[in-house]
Amino acid sequence: MAERKVPGVENFQGAAGGWASLGAVARVLKNQMAVGREAAALRRVNQPTGFDCPGCAWPDPKHTSSFEFCENGAKAVSWEATGKRVTPELFAAHTVSDLWGWSDHALEDAGRLTQPMAYDATSDRYQPISWEDAFVRIGAALRELPHPDMAEFYTSGRTSNEAAFLYQLMVREFGTNNFPDCSNMCHEATSVGLPESIGVGKGTVTLEDFDHCDALFSFGHNPGTNHPRMLSTLRAISKRGAPIIAVNPLRERGLERFTSPQDPGEMLTNSSTPIAQTYYQVKIGGDVALLKGMMKWLFEADAADLAAGGGGVLDHAFIAEHTSGLQALREDIEGTRWDDLVEISGLSRADIEAAAQVYAKAERVILCYGMGMTQHRFGTQNVQQMANLMLLRGNIGRVGAGIAPIRGHSNVQGDRTVGITEKPTQTLVDAIKRSYGFEFPLTHGHDAVEAVRAIRDGRSKALVCLGGNLAVAISDPETTFPAMRKLDLVVHVATKLNRSHLIPAKQAFLLPCLGRTELDVQASGVQSVTVEDSMSMVHASQGGLKPASEHLLSEPAIVAGIAKATLPGSKVDWQSLVDDYDRIRDGIESVFPFFADYNRRVREPGGFRLYIGASVRDWGGPGRKANFLVAPGLNEDPRDDRSDALTMTTIRSHDQYNTSIYGFNDRYRGVNGRRDVVFMNAADLRARGLKHGDRIDIESRMGTGGTEATSQNLRGFIAVEYDIPRGSTAMYYPEGNCLVPLDSHDPKSGTPAYKSIPVLIRASQEAAESV
Ligand SMILES: Nc1nc2c(c(=O)[nH]1)N[C@H]1C(S)=C(S)[C@@H](COP(=O)(O)OP(=O)(O)OC[C@H]3O[C@@H](n4cnc5c(=O)[nH]c(N)nc54)[C@H](O)[C@@H]3O)O[C@H]1N2
Ligand SMILES: Nc1nc2c(c(=O)[nH]1)N[C@H]1C(S)=C(S)[C@@H](COP(=O)(O)OP(=O)(O)OC[C@H]3O[C@@H](n4cnc5c(=O)[nH]c(N)nc54)[C@H](O)[C@@H]3O)O[C@H]1N2
Ligand SMILES: [Mo]
C-alpha cells in the first residue's frame, strides 16, 4: 500500500473472523437498540426448531446443538429484529421527495415498516390505509389492465416456499408468466447453464461431501463476507491437509486466513488457520482462459500418459458411459494458444499448469463458485466450462466431489423450485390444471431485465414486488428510475423502507410483512414456513419474536389478500390455504411430486433433500448424458476500442446485504467509514498519472459499440491502491450500477454484466484537489 494516508483506508492485516467480528456484532446490536429481542432471536437461529437465518443460503450442519456464530447472520437478524420503527408519523413528517434525499443506509436504518400505506400524490406522502382498502384498490387496478401481461410480479429470494407458491398460483390464475426474480441478477447463469451440461440447474453436493473432498476450488466468491459459515467448512478442509485453490482477482481475507469464533484456542491465542493453499489472482473475466488452460494441460497430460502405457489422466470410463461432446471440446481446447490463455487470464502458464496438476492429483474435487463467475456477459459459458472441467475426471455424482454454486438469498433456490419461473413447462401447466382447475398460458414471461424494458417502453403498467429493492438492484438506474415513475400501479411487500418504495406510480402501496424472526399465527395456530438451501435441503423455519407491529400480515396472507381482491371468481380457496400452511405444502406436493410427503418430511429435524439427478449420475432422465459444451473464444466481453480501458467489477462490502447498507466499513479490505472507493492496481494508477487517494471520475464504456447506452458516469470517487491485477478494478454495488446499461447482460441467461464493465478512469474534473 502506498505511503500516503487516505482517511478511512488502511492495510488490513488480520484474519477473517476472530474478535473483530464479535465486536462488529455487538456494535450492530447496540445500534439497533433492542438487544433483548435480538439476543433472544440469535439463540434460535438455524436451530432445528428455530427460524432459518435470512443471511445466506449456506446449509446448516446436520445436528446443530448450539448457536453457530456468524457475523453476517447476526447482522441480518438484528437488522430485521431492530427496535426502530417507521411509523405513519414518519411518513407524515417527510414527503417522498424528501425521503429520496436520504441515503440507502438511512432509509433502512429508520426501522421496520408498521402499517399499510398508500401514496397520495397531492401531498407527495404515504398515508395509512386499511388492509382491506389496499387490497380492493390493488385488485381493481390489476383488473383494469388491458392485458395480464402488462403487469410484472417480482420476487426477492427471502420469500418462503409457501408465499412463493401462493404468489405464482395467483399470478398464473391472473394470466401471466411475468416473473422477474432476484435470481435473474444472481445465479441465472447457473439455472440456464448447468441443465445443458448436467441435466439440472442446481449444485450436486451435500454438506457431508465437503468432509470427503481431496481438493476444493473456489471461483469468484467471497465467503468471509457473504457466507461466513462456509469458513468453518473450509477451515476443516484446510486442517486435514486437502488443498484449497482460490481464483479471484482480489485477495479476499476470508479465503486466506480465518480465526474461528467457535474455537476458544484460536480466539485466546489470536491465531488463525490458513485457508487457500494457492491463490490465483485471475484478471476480471479471465476465468474461461484459466479453465481452458487447465483443460489443455489435462488433455496434454492424458495423451502423454496413455502413450506411456498408463490409464490416462481423464476418467475415460466415466466419459464413455456418461458423457457426449468430448471430441468437440478437445478440438476447441487444442486450437487455443497458450499465449492467449496466459494473456487473458493474467496468469503464467506455470500457474495454470500447477492448478491443473492439483486438480488432476485429487481423487475427489469440489468446485464452488459465486457472482464472480455468473455476472458477466459470458456467465453461462463460465458455468459450463467449470462443468466441463469437473466432468473430465468424473468429479460429478460421487461422494466428496461435485459442483457447488453458492446461492445468495436464503430461499432463492426454493422460490424457483416451487414455480417462480418466467418459462413454465407443459408439465407445470398440466399439474396446476389438475390440482386447481384453471389453465394458464405456456408463453414465456419477462425476467428482470425484460420487465424493466417493458416498463420503460410502456408495455407494462403495473409492478408488484414480493420483497427486494428491484430499482436499485438492477442495472442502469438512469433508465429504471424514470421508467418506473410512469407506472399506473406499484405494490411493495416489505419489511423495511428502501429506494424502490420512493418511486411512486399513479397508485403506490407499501405493505408491511412479518419477517423470518417473527411469530406467525393463523387460524390453525402457530405456522412455520419452509426454505431450500444451496444444497437442496428443505427445512422448516419458525419465528418466535413478537411481530414488530400489530398491523403486520404474513407474506402468504398478503398474497392471498391481493389474490381474493384481484380474482373474484377464483378457483382457489385462498383463505383455507392461509389458515393452515400445511395445506399450502399439500398443494406444493400435488403440483411438484418430488415434494412427496412434504409435511411429514419437513418435520424431521434438518428436513430433507430434494432429488438432484446429477448427484446420482442421472443426467435428466433415462438415456440422457452429461454434455461437454464448447464456449467459442476466451472472452466474450465487448473489448473496448480504447486500450486504456480497465475492467470494473462491482462487489459487496462487509457491511451490506445487497442493497441493505448496514454500515460503511469493509473491514477485511481495510476500508472504514466510506464507500466511495475504487480499488486499483499501482501500475494502472501510475499510467494515468494518479496517486493513492486521488479523486477520480469513471466513464462507462459498456454499450459503446452500437447497443443503446444509457449508463451514467461517476464523479469524485477515491482511487485506492490495491492488490488487484493490472487492468482490473473494483468498486461497490450498488454505487456502480449506473455504469451498466440495461442491455449489457449475458445473452443466454439475461444476467446483467455487473462484474465486467469496461471503464475509463481519470483524475476528477469535479475537484482538482485531492483528499
Ligand atoms: N453479508 C452479506 N452476505 C450476503 C450478501 C451480501 O450482500 N452481504 N448477498 C447474498 C447474495 S444475494 C449473494 S448472490 C451472495 C453473493 O456472494 P458472492 O458471490 O461472494 O458475491 P460478491 O460480493 O459479488 O463477490 C464476488 C467475488 O467475486 C470476485 N470477482 C469479481 N469479478 C471476478 C471475475 O471476473 N472472476 C473471478 N474469479 N472472481 C471475480 C470478487 O472479487 C468477489 O470476491 O452472498 C449472499 N450473502
Ligand atoms: N452491481 C451489482 N448489482 C447487483 C449485484 C452485484 O453483485 N453487483 N448482485 C445482484 C444479486 S446477486 C441480487 S440477489 C440482487 C438483490 O436484489 P433484491 O433481492 O431485490 O434486493 P435486496 O437488497 O436483497 O432487498 C432488500 C429489501 O428486501 C426487503 N426485505 C427484507 N426481508 C424481507 C422479508 O422477509 N420479506 C419481504 N417481503 N421483504 C423483505 C426489505 O424491504 C429490504 O429493503 O441484486 C443484484 N444486483
Ligand atoms: Mo444474489
Short mmCIF file of C-alpha atoms and ligand atoms in Angstrom, two decimals, residues 182-183 185-187 371 375 406-409 412 652 657-658 733, ligand 3:
data_model
loop_
_atom_site.label_atom_id
_atom_site.label_comp_id
_atom_site.label_asym_id
_atom_site.label_seq_id
_atom_site.Cartn_x
_atom_site.Cartn_y
_atom_site.Cartn_z
CA CYS A 182 -33.72 -11.64 -8.00
CA SER A 183 -32.12 -14.83 -9.30
CA MET A 185 -29.49 -10.96 -11.44
CA CYS A 186 -27.70 -13.64 -9.48
CA HIS A 187 -27.34 -17.36 -10.34
CA MET A 371 -21.13 -13.99 -8.53
CA GLN A 375 -22.46 -11.81 -13.56
CA ILE A 406 -23.12 -20.84 -3.73
CA ARG A 407 -26.53 -19.17 -3.71
CA GLY A 408 -27.23 -15.81 -2.22
CA HIS A 409 -30.65 -15.16 -0.72
CA VAL A 412 -33.70 -18.01 -3.77
CA ARG A 652 -20.25 -6.33 -1.79
CA TYR A 657 -26.61 -7.15 2.50
CA ASN A 658 -27.20 -6.48 -1.19
CA TYR A 733 -22.52 -2.41 -5.60
MO MO B 3 -27.87 -12.93 -5.14
#
